[in-house]
Amino acid sequence: MAKPLTLVITGYGINCEEETSYAFKIAGAEPAIIHINDIIENKKMLRDYSILVFPGGFSYGDDTGSGKALAGRIKNNLFDEIMDFIRRDTLMLGICNGFQVLVNLGVVPATDGFTGISQAALEYNQSFRYQCRWVDVKIENDSPCVFTRGIDRMHIPVAHGEGNFYAPDDILDLINSKKLVAMKYVKQDGSPASGEFPFNPNGSLLDIASVCSPDGRIMGMMPHPERGMFFTQRDDWTRLREDYIRRGDELPEFSDGIQIFKNAVSYFK
């Protein structure tokens, strides 16, 4: 089976493209990092790829709001091609700043279809500070999301200043009724964060950490799975190492984040 070709976008302040590309490579994909300008110059290249990824970073320095400027550049130059990409049996992932871009493009949550109209926002953290820490998330298993299949919980890093998910009440009702929440922030014991800091690091409504499109093929998430792929990347790995040693168990190589990328690759098998 051929490895799914994965296009990882870079340029204008995106700064997580290398580790995101590496994550897809480890998971079994064939990634390529390509500048957004090169895609605009050769729009047909999108036809060659099965997975399109918007990594984390600070595109355009978050000027005019996180993700807005890059989303505007895409809408003005690539929107028809993005819609053609979505109409094929493809996947799209936005991580952190990439999630913000997807929301501004209107491709998540897209409760009324892919109209290009933004239905939600990722606002300033309630702490009004950049939050860089490890959190716990619970996967909403009734969601159609392709990327979270077979996962229950994840211990995973966040690093953002604008991750506070907001949507009007009518849109929230549609998100819930269509089961478009892919993951929520929880406490360490798995109980709901209920907006409590630091378990919910940004104040997101309903503890939302990730949403997907109605068909489950597009997901945006604030946490960084590419930064939590390996066991030794965890903030608590030394304590867990002692637990494994005392039980006589072999230390795992990978941590929770890798499964997001493996699920994307498995979709095409």
C-alpha positions as protocol buffer text, in pm:
chain_id: "A"
residue {
  index: 1
  type: MET
  ca { x: 0 y: 0 z: 0 }
}
residue {
  index: 2
  type: ALA
  ca { x: 142 y: 339 z: -101 }
}
residue {
  index: 3
  type: LYS
  ca { x: 211 y: 585 z: 175 }
}
residue {
  index: 4
  type: PRO
  ca { x: -43 y: 872 z: 177 }
}
residue {
  index: 5
  type: LEU
  ca { x: 115 y: 1189 z: 43 }
}
residue {
  index: 6
  type: THR
  ca { x: 91 y: 1461 z: 307 }
}
residue {
  index: 7
  type: LEU
  ca { x: 132 y: 1833 z: 239 }
}
residue {
  index: 8
  type: VAL
  ca { x: 254 y: 2027 z: 544 }
}
residue {
  index: 9
  type: ILE
  ca { x: 215 y: 2400 z: 486 }
}
residue {
  index: 10
  type: THR
  ca { x: 485 y: 2645 z: 595 }
}
residue {
  index: 11
  type: GLY
  ca { x: 557 y: 3016 z: 566 }
}
residue {
  index: 12
  type: TYR
  ca { x: 488 y: 3352 z: 732 }
}
residue {
  index: 13
  type: GLY
  ca { x: 545 y: 3249 z: 1092 }
}
residue {
  index: 14
  type: ILE
  ca { x: 439 y: 2884 z: 1091 }
}
residue {
  index: 15
  type: ASN
  ca { x: 705 y: 2721 z: 1307 }
}
residue {
  index: 16
  type: CYS
  ca { x: 601 y: 2362 z: 1380 }
}
residue {
  index: 17
  type: GLU
  ca { x: 627 y: 2223 z: 1028 }
}
residue {
  index: 18
  type: GLU
  ca { x: 940 y: 2014 z: 1087 }
}
residue {
  index: 19
  type: GLU
  ca { x: 810 y: 1820 z: 1387 }
}
residue {
  index: 20
  type: THR
  ca { x: 466 y: 1784 z: 1229 }
}
residue {
  index: 21
  type: SER
  ca { x: 620 y: 1644 z: 912 }
}
residue {
  index: 22
  type: TYR
  ca { x: 835 y: 1409 z: 1121 }
}
residue {
  index: 23
  type: ALA
  ca { x: 527 y: 1287 z: 1310 }
}
residue {
  index: 24
  type: PHE
  ca { x: 355 y: 1194 z: 986 }
}
residue {
  index: 25
  type: LYS
  ca { x: 671 y: 1024 z: 859 }
}
residue {
  index: 26
  type: ILE
  ca { x: 699 y: 814 z: 1177 }
}
residue {
  index: 27
  type: ALA
  ca { x: 329 y: 724 z: 1142 }
}
residue {
  index: 28
  type: GLY
  ca { x: 383 y: 593 z: 788 }
}
residue {
  index: 29
  type: ALA
  ca { x: 296 y: 886 z: 561 }
}
residue {
  index: 30
  type: GLU
  ca { x: 513 y: 1053 z: 299 }
}
residue {
  index: 31
  type: PRO
  ca { x: 519 y: 1420 z: 399 }
}
residue {
  index: 32
  type: ALA
  ca { x: 642 y: 1725 z: 211 }
}
residue {
  index: 33
  type: ILE
  ca { x: 688 y: 2072 z: 362 }
}
residue {
  index: 34
  type: ILE
  ca { x: 582 y: 2335 z: 108 }
}
residue {
  index: 35
  type: HIS
  ca { x: 564 y: 2713 z: 137 }
}
residue {
  index: 36
  type: ILE
  ca { x: 218 y: 2861 z: 94 }
}
residue {
  index: 37
  type: ASN
  ca { x: 350 y: 3085 z: -186 }
}
residue {
  index: 38
  type: ASP
  ca { x: 463 y: 2781 z: -384 }
}
residue {
  index: 39
  type: ILE
  ca { x: 118 y: 2628 z: -347 }
}
residue {
  index: 40
  type: ILE
  ca { x: -43 y: 2949 z: -470 }
}
residue {
  index: 41
  type: GLU
  ca { x: 194 y: 2953 z: -769 }
}
residue {
  index: 42
  type: ASN
  ca { x: 115 y: 2590 z: -852 }
}
residue {
  index: 43
  type: LYS
  ca { x: -239 y: 2532 z: -731 }
}
residue {
  index: 44
  type: LYS
  ca { x: -274 y: 2201 z: -909 }
}
residue {
  index: 45
  type: MET
  ca { x: -25 y: 2040 z: -669 }
}
residue {
  index: 46
  type: LEU
  ca { x: -304 y: 1996 z: -413 }
}
residue {
  index: 47
  type: ARG
  ca { x: -446 y: 1727 z: -640 }
}
residue {
  index: 48
  type: ASP
  ca { x: -143 y: 1509 z: -565 }
}
residue {
  index: 49
  type: TYR
  ca { x: -197 y: 1495 z: -188 }
}
residue {
  index: 50
  type: SER
  ca { x: -430 y: 1301 z: 38 }
}
residue {
  index: 51
  type: ILE
  ca { x: -362 y: 1486 z: 365 }
}
residue {
  index: 52
  type: LEU
  ca { x: -333 y: 1863 z: 408 }
}
residue {
  index: 53
  type: VAL
  ca { x: -187 y: 1995 z: 733 }
}
residue {
  index: 54
  type: PHE
  ca { x: -180 y: 2343 z: 885 }
}
residue {
  index: 55
  type: PRO
  ca { x: 83 y: 2326 z: 1163 }
}
residue {
  index: 56
  type: GLY
  ca { x: 119 y: 2541 z: 1471 }
}
residue {
  index: 57
  type: GLY
  ca { x: 305 y: 2869 z: 1498 }
}
residue {
  index: 58
  type: PHE
  ca { x: 221 y: 3236 z: 1478 }
}
residue {
  index: 59
  type: SER
  ca { x: 131 y: 3298 z: 1116 }
}
residue {
  index: 60
  type: TYR
  ca { x: 164 y: 3667 z: 1030 }
}
residue {
  index: 61
  type: GLY
  ca { x: 252 y: 3726 z: 1396 }
}
residue {
  index: 62
  type: ASP
  ca { x: -116 y: 3682 z: 1489 }
}
residue {
  index: 63
  type: ASP
  ca { x: -174 y: 4034 z: 1352 }
}
residue {
  index: 64
  type: THR
  ca { x: -546 y: 4108 z: 1312 }
}
residue {
  index: 65
  type: GLY
  ca { x: -612 y: 3797 z: 1523 }
}
residue {
  index: 66
  type: SER
  ca { x: -468 y: 3448 z: 1527 }
}
residue {
  index: 67
  type: GLY
  ca { x: -502 y: 3265 z: 1196 }
}
residue {
  index: 68
  type: LYS
  ca { x: -701 y: 3541 z: 1028 }
}
residue {
  index: 69
  type: ALA
  ca { x: -435 y: 3678 z: 793 }
}
residue {
  index: 70
  type: LEU
  ca { x: -327 y: 3336 z: 664 }
}
residue {
  index: 71
  type: ALA
  ca { x: -689 y: 3231 z: 624 }
}
residue {
  index: 72
  type: GLY
  ca { x: -751 y: 3550 z: 428 }
}
residue {
  index: 73
  type: ARG
  ca { x: -456 y: 3479 z: 199 }
}
residue {
  index: 74
  type: ILE
  ca { x: -589 y: 3130 z: 135 }
}
residue {
  index: 75
  type: LYS
  ca { x: -944 y: 3252 z: 73 }
}
residue {
  index: 76
  type: ASN
  ca { x: -819 y: 3508 z: -178 }
}
residue {
  index: 77
  type: ASN
  ca { x: -588 y: 3272 z: -363 }
}
residue {
  index: 78
  type: LEU
  ca { x: -669 y: 2906 z: -297 }
}
residue {
  index: 79
  type: PHE
  ca { x: -1024 y: 2872 z: -172 }
}
residue {
  index: 80
  type: ASP
  ca { x: -1163 y: 2696 z: -479 }
}
residue {
  index: 81
  type: GLU
  ca { x: -873 y: 2451 z: -473 }
}
residue {
  index: 82
  type: ILE
  ca { x: -923 y: 2389 z: -101 }
}
residue {
  index: 83
  type: MET
  ca { x: -1290 y: 2313 z: -167 }
}
residue {
  index: 84
  type: ASP
  ca { x: -1191 y: 2074 z: -446 }
}
residue {
  index: 85
  type: PHE
  ca { x: -948 y: 1907 z: -207 }
}
residue {
  index: 86
  type: ILE
  ca { x: -1221 y: 1862 z: 54 }
}
residue {
  index: 87
  type: ARG
  ca { x: -1464 y: 1715 z: -199 }
}
residue {
  index: 88
  type: ARG
  ca { x: -1219 y: 1431 z: -263 }
}
residue {
  index: 89
  type: ASP
  ca { x: -1178 y: 1156 z: -4 }
}
residue {
  index: 90
  type: THR
  ca { x: -903 y: 1345 z: 179 }
}
residue {
  index: 91
  type: LEU
  ca { x: -810 y: 1451 z: 532 }
}
residue {
  index: 92
  type: MET
  ca { x: -725 y: 1793 z: 673 }
}
residue {
  index: 93
  type: LEU
  ca { x: -567 y: 1871 z: 1010 }
}
residue {
  index: 94
  type: GLY
  ca { x: -506 y: 2203 z: 1182 }
}
residue {
  index: 95
  type: ILE
  ca { x: -295 y: 2216 z: 1498 }
}
residue {
  index: 96
  type: CYS
  ca { x: -303 y: 2520 z: 1729 }
}
residue {
  index: 97
  type: ASN
  ca { x: -252 y: 2812 z: 1487 }
}
residue {
  index: 98
  type: GLY
  ca { x: -365 y: 2570 z: 1218 }
}
residue {
  index: 99
  type: PHE
  ca { x: -691 y: 2519 z: 1409 }
}
residue {
  index: 100
  type: GLN
  ca { x: -735 y: 2896 z: 1414 }
}
residue {
  index: 101
  type: VAL
  ca { x: -681 y: 2903 z: 1037 }
}
residue {
  index: 102
  type: LEU
  ca { x: -939 y: 2627 z: 979 }
}
residue {
  index: 103
  type: VAL
  ca { x: -1196 y: 2809 z: 1191 }
}
residue {
  index: 104
  type: ASN
  ca { x: -1139 y: 3131 z: 997 }
}
residue {
  index: 105
  type: LEU
  ca { x: -1166 y: 2940 z: 668 }
}
residue {
  index: 106
  type: GLY
  ca { x: -1503 y: 2808 z: 784 }
}
residue {
  index: 107
  type: VAL
  ca { x: -1414 y: 2440 z: 732 }
}
residue {
  index: 108
  type: VAL
  ca { x: -1465 y: 2356 z: 1100 }
}
residue {
  index: 109
  type: PRO
  ca { x: -1712 y: 2319 z: 1257 }
}
residue {
  index: 110
  type: ALA
  ca { x: -1896 y: 2383 z: 927 }
}
residue {
  index: 111
  type: THR
  ca { x: -2233 y: 2282 z: 1070 }
}
residue {
  index: 112
  type: ASP
  ca { x: -2406 y: 2409 z: 754 }
}
residue {
  index: 113
  type: GLY
  ca { x: -2150 y: 2273 z: 509 }
}
residue {
  index: 114
  type: PHE
  ca { x: -1835 y: 2424 z: 366 }
}
residue {
  index: 115
  type: THR
  ca { x: -1960 y: 2775 z: 299 }
}
residue {
  index: 116
  type: GLY
  ca { x: -1641 y: 2959 z: 388 }
}
residue {
  index: 117
  type: ILE
  ca { x: -1823 y: 3142 z: 666 }
}
residue {
  index: 118
  type: SER
  ca { x: -1661 y: 3127 z: 1009 }
}
residue {
  index: 119
  type: GLN
  ca { x: -1898 y: 3002 z: 1279 }
}
residue {
  index: 120
  type: ALA
  ca { x: -1665 y: 3010 z: 1578 }
}
residue {
  index: 121
  type: ALA
  ca { x: -1356 y: 3180 z: 1714 }
}
residue {
  index: 122
  type: LEU
  ca { x: -1050 y: 3106 z: 1923 }
}
residue {
  index: 123
  type: GLU
  ca { x: -1018 y: 3404 z: 2151 }
}
residue {
  index: 124
  type: TYR
  ca { x: -759 y: 3521 z: 2402 }
}
residue {
  index: 125
  type: ASN
  ca { x: -700 y: 3286 z: 2691 }
}
residue {
  index: 126
  type: GLN
  ca { x: -898 y: 3390 z: 2997 }
}
residue {
  index: 127
  type: SER
  ca { x: -569 y: 3425 z: 3183 }
}
residue {
  index: 128
  type: PHE
  ca { x: -460 y: 3680 z: 2918 }
}
residue {
  index: 129
  type: ARG
  ca { x: -130 y: 3494 z: 2916 }
}
residue {
  index: 130
  type: TYR
  ca { x: 42 y: 3252 z: 2685 }
}
residue {
  index: 131
  type: GLN
  ca { x: -8 y: 2903 z: 2828 }
}
residue {
  index: 132
  type: CYS
  ca { x: 259 y: 2639 z: 2771 }
}
residue {
  index: 133
  type: ARG
  ca { x: 188 y: 2326 z: 2975 }
}
residue {
  index: 134
  type: TRP
  ca { x: 75 y: 1965 z: 2957 }
}
residue {
  index: 135
  type: VAL
  ca { x: -297 y: 1895 z: 2984 }
}
residue {
  index: 136
  type: ASP
  ca { x: -531 y: 1599 z: 2975 }
}
residue {
  index: 137
  type: VAL
  ca { x: -805 y: 1560 z: 2716 }
}
residue {
  index: 138
  type: LYS
  ca { x: -1091 y: 1315 z: 2683 }
}
residue {
  index: 139
  type: ILE
  ca { x: -1190 y: 1196 z: 2338 }
}
residue {
  index: 140
  type: GLU
  ca { x: -1559 y: 1226 z: 2254 }
}
residue {
  index: 141
  type: ASN
  ca { x: -1607 y: 876 z: 2117 }
}
residue {
  index: 142
  type: ASP
  ca { x: -1945 y: 951 z: 1958 }
}
residue {
  index: 143
  type: SER
  ca { x: -1777 y: 1206 z: 1730 }
}
residue {
  index: 144
  type: PRO
  ca { x: -1732 y: 1114 z: 1361 }
}
residue {
  index: 145
  type: CYS
  ca { x: -1369 y: 1235 z: 1379 }
}
residue {
  index: 146
  type: VAL
  ca { x: -1126 y: 1015 z: 1185 }
}
residue {
  index: 147
  type: PHE
  ca { x: -819 y: 1134 z: 1374 }
}
residue {
  index: 148
  type: THR
  ca { x: -935 y: 1030 z: 1722 }
}
residue {
  index: 149
  type: ARG
  ca { x: -1062 y: 679 z: 1651 }
}
residue {
  index: 150
  type: GLY
  ca { x: -976 y: 424 z: 1917 }
}
residue {
  index: 151
  type: ILE
  ca { x: -838 y: 684 z: 2160 }
}
residue {
  index: 152
  type: ASP
  ca { x: -990 y: 737 z: 2505 }
}
residue {
  index: 153
  type: ARG
  ca { x: -771 y: 997 z: 2676 }
}
residue {
  index: 154
  type: MET
  ca { x: -449 y: 1182 z: 2597 }
}
residue {
  index: 155
  type: HIS
  ca { x: -182 y: 1359 z: 2803 }
}
residue {
  index: 156
  type: ILE
  ca { x: -61 y: 1623 z: 2562 }
}
residue {
  index: 157
  type: PRO
  ca { x: 106 y: 1967 z: 2544 }
}
residue {
  index: 158
  type: VAL
  ca { x: -60 y: 2300 z: 2472 }
}
residue {
  index: 159
  type: ALA
  ca { x: 119 y: 2622 z: 2380 }
}
residue {
  index: 160
  type: HIS
  ca { x: -100 y: 2915 z: 2283 }
}
residue {
  index: 161
  type: GLY
  ca { x: -222 y: 3260 z: 2374 }
}
residue {
  index: 162
  type: GLU
  ca { x: -554 y: 3242 z: 2187 }
}
residue {
  index: 163
  type: GLY
  ca { x: -715 y: 2903 z: 2243 }
}
residue {
  index: 164
  type: ASN
  ca { x: -1041 y: 3001 z: 2409 }
}
residue {
  index: 165
  type: PHE
  ca { x: -1304 y: 2834 z: 2189 }
}
residue {
  index: 166
  type: TYR
  ca { x: -1617 y: 3043 z: 2148 }
}
residue {
  index: 167
  type: ALA
  ca { x: -1930 y: 3003 z: 1938 }
}
residue {
  index: 168
  type: PRO
  ca { x: -2278 y: 3157 z: 1967 }
}
residue {
  index: 169
  type: ASP
  ca { x: -2537 y: 2947 z: 2148 }
}
residue {
  index: 170
  type: ASP
  ca { x: -2714 y: 2839 z: 1830 }
}
residue {
  index: 171
  type: ILE
  ca { x: -2387 y: 2718 z: 1677 }
}
residue {
  index: 172
  type: LEU
  ca { x: -2291 y: 2542 z: 2001 }
}
residue {
  index: 173
  type: ASP
  ca { x: -2626 y: 2362 z: 1991 }
}
residue {
  index: 174
  type: LEU
  ca { x: -2552 y: 2245 z: 1636 }
}
residue {
  index: 175
  type: ILE
  ca { x: -2199 y: 2142 z: 1730 }
}
residue {
  index: 176
  type: ASN
  ca { x: -2336 y: 1931 z: 2013 }
}
residue {
  index: 177
  type: SER
  ca { x: -2630 y: 1785 z: 1823 }
}
residue {
  index: 178
  type: LYS
  ca { x: -2403 y: 1684 z: 1534 }
}
residue {
  index: 179
  type: LYS
  ca { x: -2139 y: 1557 z: 1780 }
}
residue {
  index: 180
  type: LEU
  ca { x: -1861 y: 1769 z: 1631 }
}
residue {
  index: 181
  type: VAL
  ca { x: -1661 y: 1806 z: 1953 }
}
residue {
  index: 182
  type: ALA
  ca { x: -1363 y: 1575 z: 1909 }
}
residue {
  index: 183
  type: MET
  ca { x: -1196 y: 1625 z: 2248 }
}
residue {
  index: 184
  type: LYS
  ca { x: -1246 y: 1812 z: 2574 }
}
residue {
  index: 185
  type: TYR
  ca { x: -1012 y: 1921 z: 2849 }
}
residue {
  index: 186
  type: VAL
  ca { x: -1042 y: 1710 z: 3164 }
}
residue {
  index: 187
  type: LYS
  ca { x: -877 y: 1685 z: 3504 }
}
residue {
  index: 188
  type: GLN
  ca { x: -607 y: 1429 z: 3571 }
}
residue {
  index: 189
  type: ASP
  ca { x: -863 y: 1178 z: 3700 }
}
residue {
  index: 190
  type: GLY
  ca { x: -1067 y: 1210 z: 3381 }
}
residue {
  index: 191
  type: SER
  ca { x: -1346 y: 1417 z: 3532 }
}
residue {
  index: 192
  type: PRO
  ca { x: -1465 y: 1728 z: 3344 }
}
residue {
  index: 193
  type: ALA
  ca { x: -1244 y: 2034 z: 3375 }
}
residue {
  index: 194
  type: SER
  ca { x: -1561 y: 2246 z: 3403 }
}
residue {
  index: 195
  type: GLY
  ca { x: -1368 y: 2553 z: 3296 }
}
residue {
  index: 196
  type: GLU
  ca { x: -1127 y: 2528 z: 3588 }
}
residue {
  index: 197
  type: PHE
  ca { x: -772 y: 2649 z: 3528 }
}
residue {
  index: 198
  type: PRO
  ca { x: -518 y: 2497 z: 3463 }
}
residue {
  index: 199
  type: PHE
  ca { x: -708 y: 2183 z: 3358 }
}
residue {
  index: 200
  type: ASN
  ca { x: -888 y: 2395 z: 3101 }
}
residue {
  index: 201
  type: PRO
  ca { x: -591 y: 2615 z: 3008 }
}
residue {
  index: 202
  type: ASN
  ca { x: -777 y: 2884 z: 2817 }
}
residue {
  index: 203
  type: GLY
  ca { x: -1139 y: 2905 z: 2933 }
}
residue {
  index: 204
  type: SER
  ca { x: -1289 y: 2734 z: 2627 }
}
residue {
  index: 205
  type: LEU
  ca { x: -1666 y: 2699 z: 2634 }
}
residue {
  index: 206
  type: LEU
  ca { x: -1770 y: 2347 z: 2736 }
}
residue {
  index: 207
  type: ASP
  ca { x: -1398 y: 2263 z: 2779 }
}
residue {
  index: 208
  type: ILE
  ca { x: -1369 y: 2222 z: 2401 }
}
residue {
  index: 209
  type: ALA
  ca { x: -1015 y: 2140 z: 2287 }
}
residue {
  index: 210
  type: SER
  ca { x: -1095 y: 2019 z: 1934 }
}
residue {
  index: 211
  type: VAL
  ca { x: -1378 y: 2014 z: 1682 }
}
residue {
  index: 212
  type: CYS
  ca { x: -1423 y: 1836 z: 1351 }
}
residue {
  index: 213
  type: SER
  ca { x: -1630 y: 1871 z: 1036 }
}
residue {
  index: 214
  type: PRO
  ca { x: -1961 y: 1681 z: 1011 }
}
residue {
  index: 215
  type: ASP
  ca { x: -1801 y: 1407 z: 801 }
}
residue {
  index: 216
  type: GLY
  ca { x: -1511 y: 1372 z: 1045 }
}
residue {
  index: 217
  type: ARG
  ca { x: -1240 y: 1423 z: 781 }
}
residue {
  index: 218
  type: ILE
  ca { x: -1130 y: 1767 z: 898 }
}
residue {
  index: 219
  type: MET
  ca { x: -1014 y: 1830 z: 1253 }
}
residue {
  index: 220
  type: GLY
  ca { x: -880 y: 2135 z: 1431 }
}
residue {
  index: 221
  type: MET
  ca { x: -719 y: 2098 z: 1773 }
}
residue {
  index: 222
  type: MET
  ca { x: -542 y: 2334 z: 2012 }
}
residue {
  index: 223
  type: PRO
  ca { x: -311 y: 2073 z: 2174 }
}
residue {
  index: 224
  type: HIS
  ca { x: 12 y: 1975 z: 1998 }
}
residue {
  index: 225
  type: PRO
  ca { x: 25 y: 1597 z: 1931 }
}
residue {
  index: 226
  type: GLU
  ca { x: 352 y: 1638 z: 1738 }
}
residue {
  index: 227
  type: ARG
  ca { x: 516 y: 1757 z: 2062 }
}
residue {
  index: 228
  type: GLY
  ca { x: 393 y: 1458 z: 2259 }
}
residue {
  index: 229
  type: MET
  ca { x: 479 y: 1162 z: 2039 }
}
residue {
  index: 230
  type: PHE
  ca { x: 748 y: 997 z: 2246 }
}
residue {
  index: 231
  type: PHE
  ca { x: 731 y: 864 z: 2600 }
}
residue {
  index: 232
  type: THR
  ca { x: 1039 y: 1062 z: 2702 }
}
residue {
  index: 233
  type: GLN
  ca { x: 876 y: 1389 z: 2591 }
}
residue {
  index: 234
  type: ARG
  ca { x: 612 y: 1365 z: 2862 }
}
residue {
  index: 235
  type: ASP
  ca { x: 646 y: 1601 z: 3155 }
}
residue {
  index: 236
  type: ASP
  ca { x: 589 y: 1306 z: 3391 }
}
residue {
  index: 237
  type: TRP
  ca { x: 799 y: 1045 z: 3213 }
}
residue {
  index: 238
  type: THR
  ca { x: 1056 y: 1002 z: 3491 }
}
residue {
  index: 239
  type: ARG
  ca { x: 784 y: 917 z: 3743 }
}
residue {
  index: 240
  type: LEU
  ca { x: 617 y: 682 z: 3497 }
}
residue {
  index: 241
  type: ARG
  ca { x: 953 y: 522 z: 3422 }
}
residue {
  index: 242
  type: GLU
  ca { x: 984 y: 422 z: 3788 }
}
residue {
  index: 243
  type: ASP
  ca { x: 634 y: 272 z: 3777 }
}
residue {
  index: 244
  type: TYR
  ca { x: 725 y: 64 z: 3472 }
}
residue {
  index: 245
  type: ILE
  ca { x: 1053 y: -52 z: 3629 }
}
residue {
  index: 246
  type: ARG
  ca { x: 883 y: -159 z: 3952 }
}
residue {
  index: 247
  type: ARG
  ca { x: 624 y: -357 z: 3758 }
}
residue {
  index: 248
  type: GLY
  ca { x: 894 y: -512 z: 3543 }
}
residue {
  index: 249
  type: ASP
  ca { x: 735 y: -371 z: 3227 }
}
residue {
  index: 250
  type: GLU
  ca { x: 921 y: -250 z: 2920 }
}
residue {
  index: 251
  type: LEU
  ca { x: 925 y: 125 z: 2870 }
}
residue {
  index: 252
  type: PRO
  ca { x: 709 y: 233 z: 2576 }
}
residue {
  index: 253
  type: GLU
  ca { x: 869 y: 420 z: 2288 }
}
residue {
  index: 254
  type: PHE
  ca { x: 569 y: 631 z: 2198 }
}
residue {
  index: 255
  type: SER
  ca { x: 323 y: 843 z: 2390 }
}
residue {
  index: 256
  type: ASP
  ca { x: -33 y: 950 z: 2323 }
}
residue {
  index: 257
  type: GLY
  ca { x: 17 y: 1201 z: 2041 }
}
residue {
  index: 258
  type: ILE
  ca { x: 140 y: 951 z: 1781 }
}
residue {
  index: 259
  type: GLN
  ca { x: -203 y: 789 z: 1745 }
}
residue {
  index: 260
  type: ILE
  ca { x: -350 y: 1104 z: 1587 }
}
residue {
  index: 261
  type: PHE
  ca { x: -107 y: 1065 z: 1297 }
}
residue {
  index: 262
  type: LYS
  ca { x: -140 y: 687 z: 1278 }
}
residue {
  index: 263
  type: ASN
  ca { x: -517 y: 720 z: 1247 }
}
residue {
  index: 264
  type: ALA
  ca { x: -473 y: 960 z: 955 }
}
residue {
  index: 265
  type: VAL
  ca { x: -244 y: 714 z: 776 }
}
residue {
  index: 266
  type: SER
  ca { x: -469 y: 417 z: 854 }
}
residue {
  index: 267
  type: TYR
  ca { x: -764 y: 594 z: 691 }
}
residue {
  index: 268
  type: PHE
  ca { x: -607 y: 529 z: 351 }
}
residue {
  index: 269
  type: LYS
  ca { x: -530 y: 160 z: 402 }
}
